[in-house]
Amino acid sequence: VAVLCNDPVWDDDPVVLHVRAGDYAELSALREAKRNPMMLSSVVLLFCSESRQLLLHRRADGISRDHKGSLHVFGGAYMPPGVDGRDYDGLSLVLAAAREVREEARVSIDTNALPTMLMIREPLIGFLQFALVGVDLSRRASESAFPNFEGEITRVAFDDLKQRLAREHDWVPSARAQVLAWLALGAPARRNLRFG
């Protein structure tokens, strides 16, 4: 996985992320020593404007290290090129996000039509997340989403969203922040969506 070498300078344009490759054994040892490395991940907030639902990932109890059983968006660690001579995600956080959606929901996203992008820092669990906030799936793609061993697909109707967001303890904090950011941006979509 990619480990940040230093904190980004957020005032820079463009913001440059300096990373190095790290492996699971190294990261586990650093965590045990209470030296939490900041890892880079890519995540996607999926929704279907046709069926008026968010598609979320309920993290598995037995496999997830943090926030077991909580609602999350789809995503995971960015894998930099050059480890073991493989290209992995190349130099693209967008490709990492698309790979994670394929792995966790078994659907493909259009990486040419990009939605709003955010960077969200989760210091308690050591992730800097590159987030694609609001990828609109067709009804067919949404209905074909299928989970993997990392968690279940959870569909939340737009009409139930306010009630679900009020239950903070049910969410991975960054996932809840991404949904709130999507709503604050006017829930951009191919179709005109309205929220109270």
C-alpha positions as semicolon CSV with decimal commas, in nm:
position;residue;x (nm);y (nm);z (nm)
1;V;0,000;0,000;0,000
2;A;0,102;0,364;-0,033
3;V;0,219;0,531;0,288
4;L;0,245;0,909;0,300
5;C;0,601;1,031;0,358
6;N;0,483;1,368;0,493
7;D;0,171;1,578;0,527
8;P;0,058;1,738;0,202
9;V;0,079;2,115;0,168
10;W;-0,288;2,189;0,106
11;D;-0,221;2,542;-0,021
12;D;-0,010;2,412;-0,310
13;D;-0,172;2,404;-0,653
14;P;-0,166;2,123;-0,743
15;V;-0,139;1,938;-0,411
16;V;0,140;1,681;-0,439
17;L;0,131;1,357;-0,241
18;H;0,467;1,199;-0,161
19;V;0,425;0,827;-0,091
20;R;0,633;0,516;-0,051
21;A;0,535;0,151;-0,071
22;G;0,471;-0,024;0,259
23;D;0,366;-0,381;0,336
24;Y;0,122;-0,524;0,589
25;A;0,389;-0,651;0,831
26;E;0,556;-0,308;0,848
27;L;0,222;-0,130;0,899
28;S;0,119;-0,373;1,174
29;A;0,449;-0,323;1,356
30;L;0,418;0,056;1,334
31;R;0,061;0,042;1,468
32;E;0,165;-0,177;1,761
33;A;0,437;0,079;1,840
34;K;0,162;0,349;1,841
35;R;0,319;0,516;1,535
36;N;0,022;0,520;1,301
37;P;0,137;0,565;0,943
38;M;-0,099;0,758;0,714
39;M;-0,199;0,537;0,421
40;L;-0,350;0,658;0,096
41;S;-0,681;0,509;-0,016
42;S;-0,939;0,568;-0,288
43;V;-1,312;0,551;-0,219
44;V;-1,637;0,602;-0,411
45;L;-1,984;0,709;-0,301
46;L;-2,223;0,519;-0,530
47;F;-2,588;0,600;-0,587
48;C;-2,864;0,528;-0,837
49;S;-3,077;0,827;-0,935
50;E;-3,327;0,599;-1,113
51;S;-3,406;0,389;-0,803
52;R;-3,334;0,682;-0,567
53;Q;-3,089;0,488;-0,350
54;L;-2,739;0,514;-0,212
55;L;-2,532;0,198;-0,235
56;L;-2,315;0,155;0,071
57;H;-2,079;-0,109;0,202
58;R;-2,151;-0,254;0,548
59;R;-1,811;-0,364;0,668
60;A;-1,776;-0,729;0,773
61;D;-1,747;-0,796;1,144
62;G;-1,480;-1,065;1,117
63;I;-1,247;-0,915;0,858
64;S;-1,248;-0,538;0,905
65;R;-0,977;-0,389;1,126
66;D;-1,168;-0,070;1,206
67;H;-1,537;0,025;1,227
68;K;-1,661;-0,335;1,208
69;G;-2,022;-0,360;1,096
70;S;-2,040;0,011;1,006
71;L;-2,170;0,167;0,685
72;H;-1,895;0,280;0,452
73;V;-1,846;0,380;0,091
74;F;-1,666;0,144;-0,146
75;G;-1,289;0,163;-0,153
76;G;-0,955;0,066;-0,014
77;A;-0,582;0,111;-0,024
78;Y;-0,408;0,264;-0,325
79;M;-0,138;0,026;-0,450
80;P;0,156;0,216;-0,604
81;P;0,348;0,085;-0,906
82;G;0,682;-0,084;-0,880
83;V;0,616;-0,329;-0,597
84;D;0,719;-0,678;-0,712
85;G;0,760;-0,535;-1,063
86;R;0,382;-0,488;-1,101
87;D;0,200;-0,175;-1,210
88;Y;-0,105;-0,222;-0,979
89;D;-0,301;0,109;-0,998
90;G;-0,032;0,296;-1,191
91;L;-0,017;0,656;-1,076
92;S;-0,395;0,690;-1,071
93;L;-0,608;0,726;-0,760
94;V;-0,910;0,712;-0,993
95;L;-0,805;0,368;-1,122
96;A;-0,760;0,254;-0,761
97;A;-1,115;0,369;-0,684
98;A;-1,254;0,183;-0,988
99;R;-1,063;-0,132;-0,890
100;E;-1,203;-0,122;-0,538
101;V;-1,562;-0,081;-0,664
102;R;-1,511;-0,384;-0,893
103;E;-1,372;-0,587;-0,602
104;E;-1,630;-0,487;-0,340
105;A;-1,951;-0,445;-0,545
106;R;-1,870;-0,625;-0,872
107;V;-1,972;-0,326;-1,085
108;S;-1,772;-0,097;-1,313
109;I;-1,772;0,281;-1,299
110;D;-1,702;0,527;-1,580
111;T;-1,361;0,680;-1,505
112;N;-1,401;0,933;-1,786
113;A;-1,700;1,116;-1,634
114;L;-1,563;1,210;-1,296
115;P;-1,776;1,353;-1,017
116;T;-1,663;1,593;-0,746
117;M;-1,342;1,478;-0,577
118;L;-1,244;1,534;-0,214
119;M;-0,957;1,443;0,015
120;I;-1,069;1,329;0,360
121;R;-0,828;1,257;0,642
122;E;-0,913;0,993;0,903
123;P;-0,632;1,026;1,158
124;L;-0,775;0,776;1,408
125;I;-0,737;0,487;1,166
126;G;-0,454;0,633;0,957
127;F;-0,606;0,695;0,615
128;L;-0,600;0,986;0,375
129;Q;-0,889;0,911;0,141
130;F;-0,922;1,031;-0,215
131;A;-1,299;1,030;-0,261
132;L;-1,511;1,031;-0,575
133;V;-1,826;1,181;-0,426
134;G;-2,138;1,072;-0,609
135;V;-2,099;0,821;-0,894
136;D;-2,443;0,762;-1,047
137;L;-2,501;0,399;-1,149
138;S;-2,771;0,287;-1,388
139;R;-3,057;0,088;-1,233
140;R;-2,922;-0,225;-1,402
141;A;-2,572;-0,178;-1,260
142;S;-2,713;-0,092;-0,919
143;E;-2,928;-0,404;-0,910
144;S;-2,637;-0,623;-1,023
145;A;-2,409;-0,506;-0,740
146;F;-2,291;-0,811;-0,549
147;P;-2,083;-0,813;-0,228
148;N;-1,754;-0,984;-0,154
149;F;-1,610;-1,122;0,170
150;E;-1,525;-0,771;0,299
151;G;-1,887;-0,674;0,359
152;E;-2,246;-0,651;0,242
153;I;-2,418;-0,417;-0,003
154;T;-2,661;-0,189;0,182
155;R;-2,911;0,013;-0,016
156;V;-3,047;0,325;0,152
157;A;-3,351;0,489;-0,004
158;F;-3,317;0,865;-0,046
159;D;-3,635;0,904;0,161
160;D;-3,466;0,722;0,454
161;L;-3,133;0,905;0,428
162;K;-3,200;1,176;0,688
163;Q;-3,297;0,915;0,946
164;R;-2,992;0,696;0,865
165;L;-2,751;0,991;0,881
166;A;-2,882;1,080;1,228
167;R;-2,746;0,747;1,358
168;E;-2,380;0,855;1,368
169;H;-2,265;0,539;1,547
170;D;-2,376;0,331;1,245
171;W;-2,124;0,496;1,008
172;V;-1,756;0,505;0,937
173;P;-1,701;0,879;1,006
174;S;-1,545;0,956;0,667
175;A;-1,830;0,781;0,482
176;R;-2,089;0,987;0,666
177;A;-1,884;1,301;0,586
178;Q;-1,881;1,207;0,216
179;V;-2,259;1,162;0,206
180;L;-2,305;1,497;0,382
181;A;-2,060;1,662;0,139
182;W;-2,250;1,514;-0,157
183;L;-2,575;1,653;-0,018
184;A;-2,413;1,992;0,055
185;L;-2,298;2,008;-0,309
186;G;-2,658;1,965;-0,421
187;A;-2,631;1,588;-0,483
188;P;-2,504;1,628;-0,840
189;A;-2,644;1,363;-1,074
190;R;-2,755;1,299;-1,432
191;R;-3,112;1,344;-1,313
192;N;-3,240;1,634;-1,107
193;L;-3,248;1,517;-0,743
194;R;-3,422;1,702;-0,464
195;F;-3,357;1,666;-0,092
196;G;-3,511;1,853;0,199
